[in-house]
PDB file of C-alpha atoms and ligand atoms in Angstrom:
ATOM      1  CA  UNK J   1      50.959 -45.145  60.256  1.00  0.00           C
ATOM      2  CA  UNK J   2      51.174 -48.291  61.567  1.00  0.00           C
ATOM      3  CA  UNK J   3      53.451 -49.141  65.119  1.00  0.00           C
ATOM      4  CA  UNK J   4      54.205 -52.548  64.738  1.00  0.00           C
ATOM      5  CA  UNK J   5      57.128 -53.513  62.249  1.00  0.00           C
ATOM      6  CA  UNK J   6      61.063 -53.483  62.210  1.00  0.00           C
ATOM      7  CA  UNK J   7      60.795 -49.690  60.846  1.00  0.00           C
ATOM      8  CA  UNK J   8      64.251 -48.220  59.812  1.00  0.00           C
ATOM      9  CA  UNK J   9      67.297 -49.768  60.501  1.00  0.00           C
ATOM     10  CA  UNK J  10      69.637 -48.021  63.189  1.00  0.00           C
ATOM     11  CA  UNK J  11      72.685 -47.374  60.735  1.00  0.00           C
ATOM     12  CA  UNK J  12      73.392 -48.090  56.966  1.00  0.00           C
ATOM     13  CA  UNK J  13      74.170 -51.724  56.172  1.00  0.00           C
ATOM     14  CA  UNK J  14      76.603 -53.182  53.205  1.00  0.00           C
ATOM     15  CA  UNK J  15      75.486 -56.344  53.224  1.00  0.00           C
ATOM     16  CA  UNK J  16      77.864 -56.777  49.945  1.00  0.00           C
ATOM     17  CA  UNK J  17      80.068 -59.302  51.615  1.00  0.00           C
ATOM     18  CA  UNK J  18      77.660 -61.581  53.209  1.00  0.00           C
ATOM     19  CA  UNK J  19      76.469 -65.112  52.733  1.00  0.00           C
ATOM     20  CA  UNK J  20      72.967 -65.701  54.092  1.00  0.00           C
ATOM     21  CA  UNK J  21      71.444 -69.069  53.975  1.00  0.00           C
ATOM     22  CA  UNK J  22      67.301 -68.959  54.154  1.00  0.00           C
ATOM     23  CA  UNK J  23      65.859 -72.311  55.460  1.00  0.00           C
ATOM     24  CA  UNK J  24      61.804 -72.697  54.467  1.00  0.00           C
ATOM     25  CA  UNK J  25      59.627 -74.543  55.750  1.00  0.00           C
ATOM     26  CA  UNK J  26      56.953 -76.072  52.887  1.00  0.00           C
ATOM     27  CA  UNK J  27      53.630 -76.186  54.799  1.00  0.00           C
ATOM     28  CA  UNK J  28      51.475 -73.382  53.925  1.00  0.00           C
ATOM     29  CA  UNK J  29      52.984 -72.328  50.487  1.00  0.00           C
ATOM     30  CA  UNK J  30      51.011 -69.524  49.646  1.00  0.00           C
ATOM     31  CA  UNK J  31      52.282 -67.655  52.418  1.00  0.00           C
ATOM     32  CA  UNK J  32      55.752 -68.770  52.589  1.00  0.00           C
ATOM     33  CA  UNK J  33      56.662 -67.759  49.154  1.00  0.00           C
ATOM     34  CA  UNK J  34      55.291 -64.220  50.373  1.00  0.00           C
ATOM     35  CA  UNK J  35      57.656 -64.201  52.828  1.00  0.00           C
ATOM     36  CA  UNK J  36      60.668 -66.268  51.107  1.00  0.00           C
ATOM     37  CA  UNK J  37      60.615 -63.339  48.206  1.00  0.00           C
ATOM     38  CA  UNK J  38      60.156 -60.422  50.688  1.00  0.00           C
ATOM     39  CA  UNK J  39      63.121 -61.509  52.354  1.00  0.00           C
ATOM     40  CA  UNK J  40      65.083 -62.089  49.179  1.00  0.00           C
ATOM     41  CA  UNK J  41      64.116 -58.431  48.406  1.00  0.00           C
ATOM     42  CA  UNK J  42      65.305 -56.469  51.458  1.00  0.00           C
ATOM     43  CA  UNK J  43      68.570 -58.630  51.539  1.00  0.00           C
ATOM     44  CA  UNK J  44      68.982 -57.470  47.937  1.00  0.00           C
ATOM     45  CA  UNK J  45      67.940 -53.572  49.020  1.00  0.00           C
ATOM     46  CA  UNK J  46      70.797 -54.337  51.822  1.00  0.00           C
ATOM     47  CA  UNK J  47      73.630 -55.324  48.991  1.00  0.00           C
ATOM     48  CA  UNK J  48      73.450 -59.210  49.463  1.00  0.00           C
ATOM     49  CA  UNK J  49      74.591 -60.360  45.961  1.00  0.00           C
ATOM     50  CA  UNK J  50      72.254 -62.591  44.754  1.00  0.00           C
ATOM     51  CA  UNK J  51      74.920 -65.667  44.347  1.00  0.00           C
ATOM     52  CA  UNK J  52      75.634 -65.113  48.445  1.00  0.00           C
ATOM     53  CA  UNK J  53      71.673 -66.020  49.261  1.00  0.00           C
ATOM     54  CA  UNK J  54      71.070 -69.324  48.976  1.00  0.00           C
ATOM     55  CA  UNK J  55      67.639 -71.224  49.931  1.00  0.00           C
ATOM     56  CA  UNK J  56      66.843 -74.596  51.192  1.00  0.00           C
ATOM     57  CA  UNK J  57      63.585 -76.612  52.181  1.00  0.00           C
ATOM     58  CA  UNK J  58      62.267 -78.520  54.742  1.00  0.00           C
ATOM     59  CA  UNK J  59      58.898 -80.125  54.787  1.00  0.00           C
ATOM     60  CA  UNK J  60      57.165 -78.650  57.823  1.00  0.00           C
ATOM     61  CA  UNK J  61      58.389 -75.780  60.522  1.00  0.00           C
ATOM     62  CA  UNK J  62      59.283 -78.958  63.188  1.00  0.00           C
ATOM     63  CA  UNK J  63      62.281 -79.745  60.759  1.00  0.00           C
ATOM     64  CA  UNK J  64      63.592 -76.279  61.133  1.00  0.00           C
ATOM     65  CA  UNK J  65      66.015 -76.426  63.827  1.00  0.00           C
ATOM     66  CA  UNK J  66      67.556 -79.644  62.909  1.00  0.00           C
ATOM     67  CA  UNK J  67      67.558 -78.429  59.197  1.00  0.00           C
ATOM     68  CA  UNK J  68      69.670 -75.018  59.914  1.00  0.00           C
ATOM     69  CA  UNK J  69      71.999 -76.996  62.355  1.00  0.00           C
ATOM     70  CA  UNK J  70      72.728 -79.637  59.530  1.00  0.00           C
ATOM     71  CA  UNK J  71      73.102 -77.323  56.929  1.00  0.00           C
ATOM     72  CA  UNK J  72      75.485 -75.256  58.712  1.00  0.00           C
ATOM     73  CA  UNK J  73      77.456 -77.879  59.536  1.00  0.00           C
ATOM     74  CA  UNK J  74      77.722 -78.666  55.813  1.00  0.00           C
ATOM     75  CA  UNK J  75      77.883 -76.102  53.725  1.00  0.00           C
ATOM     76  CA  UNK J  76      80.277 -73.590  55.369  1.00  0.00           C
ATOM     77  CA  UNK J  77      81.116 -69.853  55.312  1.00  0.00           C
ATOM     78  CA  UNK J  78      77.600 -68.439  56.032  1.00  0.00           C
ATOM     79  CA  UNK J  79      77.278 -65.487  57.968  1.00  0.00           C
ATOM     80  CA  UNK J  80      73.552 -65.721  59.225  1.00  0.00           C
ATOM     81  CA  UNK J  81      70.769 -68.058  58.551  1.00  0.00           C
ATOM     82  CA  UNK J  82      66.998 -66.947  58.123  1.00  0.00           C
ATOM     83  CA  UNK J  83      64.205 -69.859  59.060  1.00  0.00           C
ATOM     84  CA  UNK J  84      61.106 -69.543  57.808  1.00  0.00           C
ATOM     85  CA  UNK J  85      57.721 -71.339  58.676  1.00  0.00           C
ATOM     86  CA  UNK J  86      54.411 -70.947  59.024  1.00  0.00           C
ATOM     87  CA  UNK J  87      52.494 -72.602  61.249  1.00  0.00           C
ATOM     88  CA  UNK J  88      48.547 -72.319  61.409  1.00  0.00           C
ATOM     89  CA  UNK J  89      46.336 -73.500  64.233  1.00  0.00           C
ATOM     90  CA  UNK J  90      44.065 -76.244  63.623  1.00  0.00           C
ATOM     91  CA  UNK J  91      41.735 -78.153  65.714  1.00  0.00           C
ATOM     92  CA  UNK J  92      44.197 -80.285  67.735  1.00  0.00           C
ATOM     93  CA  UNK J  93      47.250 -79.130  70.400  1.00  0.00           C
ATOM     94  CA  UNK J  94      49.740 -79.933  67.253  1.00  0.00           C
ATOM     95  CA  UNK J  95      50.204 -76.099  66.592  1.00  0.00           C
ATOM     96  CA  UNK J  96      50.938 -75.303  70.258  1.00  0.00           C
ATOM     97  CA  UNK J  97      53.623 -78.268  70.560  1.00  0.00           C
ATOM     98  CA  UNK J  98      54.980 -77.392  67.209  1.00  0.00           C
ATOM     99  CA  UNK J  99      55.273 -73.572  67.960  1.00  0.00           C
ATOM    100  CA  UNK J 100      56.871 -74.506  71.506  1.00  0.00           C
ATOM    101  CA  UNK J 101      59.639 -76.599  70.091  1.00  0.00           C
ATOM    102  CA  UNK J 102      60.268 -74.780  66.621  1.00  0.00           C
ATOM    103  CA  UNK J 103      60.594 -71.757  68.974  1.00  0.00           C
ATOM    104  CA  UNK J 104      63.029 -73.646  71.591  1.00  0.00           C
ATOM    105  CA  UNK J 105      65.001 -75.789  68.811  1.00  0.00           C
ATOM    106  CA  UNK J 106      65.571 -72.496  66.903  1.00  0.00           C
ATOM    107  CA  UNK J 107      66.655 -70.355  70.158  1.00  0.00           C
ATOM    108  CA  UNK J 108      69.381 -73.179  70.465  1.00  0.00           C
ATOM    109  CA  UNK J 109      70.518 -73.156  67.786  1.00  0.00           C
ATOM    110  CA  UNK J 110      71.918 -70.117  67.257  1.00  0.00           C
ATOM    111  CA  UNK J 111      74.451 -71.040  70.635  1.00  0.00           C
ATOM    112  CA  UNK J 112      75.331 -74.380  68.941  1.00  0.00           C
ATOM    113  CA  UNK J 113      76.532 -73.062  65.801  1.00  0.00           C
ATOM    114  CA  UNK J 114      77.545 -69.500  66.749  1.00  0.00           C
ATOM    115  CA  UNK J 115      75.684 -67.847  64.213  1.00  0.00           C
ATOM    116  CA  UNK J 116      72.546 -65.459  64.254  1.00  0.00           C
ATOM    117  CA  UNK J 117      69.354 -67.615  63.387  1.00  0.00           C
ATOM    118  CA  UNK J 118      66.199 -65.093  61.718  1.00  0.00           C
ATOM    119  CA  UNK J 119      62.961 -66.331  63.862  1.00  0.00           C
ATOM    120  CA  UNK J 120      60.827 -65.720  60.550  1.00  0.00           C
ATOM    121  CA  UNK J 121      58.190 -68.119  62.094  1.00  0.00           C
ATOM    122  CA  UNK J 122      54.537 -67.096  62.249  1.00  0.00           C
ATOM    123  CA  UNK J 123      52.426 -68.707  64.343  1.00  0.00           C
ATOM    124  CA  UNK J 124      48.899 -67.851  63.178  1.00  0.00           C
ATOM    125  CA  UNK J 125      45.244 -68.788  64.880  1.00  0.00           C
ATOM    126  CA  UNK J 126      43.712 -68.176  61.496  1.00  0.00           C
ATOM    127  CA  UNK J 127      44.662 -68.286  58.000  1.00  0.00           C
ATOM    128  CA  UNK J 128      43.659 -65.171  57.024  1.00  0.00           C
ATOM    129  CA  UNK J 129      46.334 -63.634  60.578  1.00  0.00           C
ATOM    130  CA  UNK J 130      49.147 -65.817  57.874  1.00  0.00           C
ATOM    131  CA  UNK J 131      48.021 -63.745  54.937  1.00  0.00           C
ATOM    132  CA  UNK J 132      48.018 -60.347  56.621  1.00  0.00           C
ATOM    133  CA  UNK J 133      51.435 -60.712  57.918  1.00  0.00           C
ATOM    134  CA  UNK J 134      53.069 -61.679  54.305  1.00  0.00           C
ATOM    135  CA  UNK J 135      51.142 -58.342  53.240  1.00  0.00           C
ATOM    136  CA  UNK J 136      48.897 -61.249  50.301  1.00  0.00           C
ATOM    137  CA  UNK J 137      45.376 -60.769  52.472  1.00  0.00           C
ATOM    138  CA  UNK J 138      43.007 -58.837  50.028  1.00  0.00           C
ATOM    139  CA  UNK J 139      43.387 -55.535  51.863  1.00  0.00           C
ATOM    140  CA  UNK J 140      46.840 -55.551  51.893  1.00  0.00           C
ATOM    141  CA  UNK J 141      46.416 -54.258  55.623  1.00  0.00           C
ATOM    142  CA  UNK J 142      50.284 -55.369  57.251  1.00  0.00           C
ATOM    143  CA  UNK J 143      53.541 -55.158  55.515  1.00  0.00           C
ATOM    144  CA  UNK J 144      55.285 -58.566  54.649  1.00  0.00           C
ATOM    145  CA  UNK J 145      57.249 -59.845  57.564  1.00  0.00           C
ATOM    146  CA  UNK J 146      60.036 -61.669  55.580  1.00  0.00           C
ATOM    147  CA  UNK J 147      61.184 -58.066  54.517  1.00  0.00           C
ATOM    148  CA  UNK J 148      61.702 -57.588  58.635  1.00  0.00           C
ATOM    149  CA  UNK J 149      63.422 -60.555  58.746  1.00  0.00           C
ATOM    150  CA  UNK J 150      65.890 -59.848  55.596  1.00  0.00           C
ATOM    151  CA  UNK J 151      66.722 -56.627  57.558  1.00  0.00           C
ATOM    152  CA  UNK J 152      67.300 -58.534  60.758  1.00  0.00           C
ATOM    153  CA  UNK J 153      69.704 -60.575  59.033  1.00  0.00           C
ATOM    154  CA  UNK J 154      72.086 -58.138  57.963  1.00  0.00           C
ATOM    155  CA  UNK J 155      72.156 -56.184  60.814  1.00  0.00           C
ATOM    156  CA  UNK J 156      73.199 -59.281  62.849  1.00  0.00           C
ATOM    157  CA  UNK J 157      75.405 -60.360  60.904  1.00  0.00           C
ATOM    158  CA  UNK J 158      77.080 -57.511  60.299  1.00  0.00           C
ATOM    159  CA  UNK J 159      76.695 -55.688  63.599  1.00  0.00           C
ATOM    160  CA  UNK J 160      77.976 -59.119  66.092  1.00  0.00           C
ATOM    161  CA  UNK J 161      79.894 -60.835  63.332  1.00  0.00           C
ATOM    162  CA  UNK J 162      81.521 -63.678  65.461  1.00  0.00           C
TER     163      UNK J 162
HETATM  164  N1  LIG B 205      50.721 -77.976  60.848  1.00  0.00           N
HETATM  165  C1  LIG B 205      51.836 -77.402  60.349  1.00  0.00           C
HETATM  166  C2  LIG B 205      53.026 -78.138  60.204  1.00  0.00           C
HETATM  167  N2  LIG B 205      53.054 -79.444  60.544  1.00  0.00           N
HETATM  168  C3  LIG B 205      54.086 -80.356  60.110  1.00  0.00           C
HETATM  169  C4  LIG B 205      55.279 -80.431  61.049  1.00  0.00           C
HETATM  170  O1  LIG B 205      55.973 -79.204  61.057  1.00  0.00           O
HETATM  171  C5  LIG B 205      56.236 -81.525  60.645  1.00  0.00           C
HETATM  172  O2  LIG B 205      56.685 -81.322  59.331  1.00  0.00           O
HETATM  173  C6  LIG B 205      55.644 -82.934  60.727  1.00  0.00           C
HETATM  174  O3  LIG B 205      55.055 -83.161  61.982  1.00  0.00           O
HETATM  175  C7  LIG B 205      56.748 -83.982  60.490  1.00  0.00           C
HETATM  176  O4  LIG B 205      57.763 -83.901  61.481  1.00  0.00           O
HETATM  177  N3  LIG B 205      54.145 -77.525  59.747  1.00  0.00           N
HETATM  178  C8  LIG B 205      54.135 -76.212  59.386  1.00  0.00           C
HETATM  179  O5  LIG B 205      55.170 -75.665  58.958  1.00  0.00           O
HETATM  180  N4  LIG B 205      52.973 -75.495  59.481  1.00  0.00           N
HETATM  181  C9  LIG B 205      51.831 -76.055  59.967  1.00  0.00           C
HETATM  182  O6  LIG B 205      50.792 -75.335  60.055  1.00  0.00           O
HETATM  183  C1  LIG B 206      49.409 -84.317  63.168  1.00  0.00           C
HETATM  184  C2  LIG B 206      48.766 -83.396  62.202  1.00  0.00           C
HETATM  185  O1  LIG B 206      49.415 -82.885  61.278  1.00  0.00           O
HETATM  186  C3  LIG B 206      47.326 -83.040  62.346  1.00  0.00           C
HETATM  187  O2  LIG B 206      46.554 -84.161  62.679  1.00  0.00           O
HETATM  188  C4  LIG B 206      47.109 -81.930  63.332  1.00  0.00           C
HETATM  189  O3  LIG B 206      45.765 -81.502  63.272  1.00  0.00           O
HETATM  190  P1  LIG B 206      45.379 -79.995  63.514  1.00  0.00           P
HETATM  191  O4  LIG B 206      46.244 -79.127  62.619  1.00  0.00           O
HETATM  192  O5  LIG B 206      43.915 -79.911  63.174  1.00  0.00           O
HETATM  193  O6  LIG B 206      45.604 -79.661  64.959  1.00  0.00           O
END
């Protein structure tokens, strides 16, 4: 059995009354739509209604933070907000940068708008470490991490509703 992983939850969530907003990043599409519908599918497992998840793009994981602070700003009433990226090393210091301040701009977030933000960023040295973690690599070896992040969501947003 494998260790890693968000495992059971630590009580039984209704998420029946909750408006969660998913932000995706568009780089890397394979892999993000892994992750997008394995986060759609533990939200639903949770009792998020289907009309209370909404989902929004942004072209690349740099435009995260700005894009969940903008559209919290203008869409209003949701309860947590899941951003999702991928972001894949390559041959230049772009990844590191982009990891640092997706990371940072992300963490801040949260504080500025007073809502939970999901970290559903991976931040891969290979393609094939992307695949594994949205459970698509041939082997099927890991589970798919959006379904972590789904389950994140609700718990936050249930358990320190502001
Ligand atoms: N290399 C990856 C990127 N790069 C694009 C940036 O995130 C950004 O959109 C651009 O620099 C314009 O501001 N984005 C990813 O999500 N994943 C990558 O691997
Ligand atoms: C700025 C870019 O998107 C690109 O030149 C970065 O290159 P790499 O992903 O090989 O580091």
């Amino acid at each position: 059995m494998a260790v890693k992983g968000l495992g059971k939850l630590d009580q039984v969530y209704d998420g029946s009354n909750l408006r969660v907003a998913i932000i995706h990043a568009r780089w890397n599409k394979q892999v993000i739509d892994a992750l997008v519908s394995g986060c759609i599918k533990r939200l639903k497992e949770l009792n998020v209604k289907e009309e209370n998840i909404v989902v929004e793009t942004v072209p690349g994981s740099f435009e995260l933070p700005y894009g969940v602070e903008a559209y919290s700003k203008k869409h209003q009433g949701f309860d947590v907000f899941v951003a999702i990226g991928v972001l894949i090393k390559g041959s230049t210091m772009h990844f590191e940068y982009i990891s640092d301040a997706t990371t940072n701009g992300l963490m801040t977030v949260q504080s500025r708008i007073n809502k939970p933000v999901i970290f559903g960023l991976l931040t891969c040295l290979t393609e094939e470490q992307a695949l594994c973690r949205a459970g698509i690599d041939e082997g099927k070896t890991m589970h798919n991490h959006g379904e972590d992040w789904g389950a994140a969501a609700v718990e936050m947003a249930i358990k320190f509703s502001a």
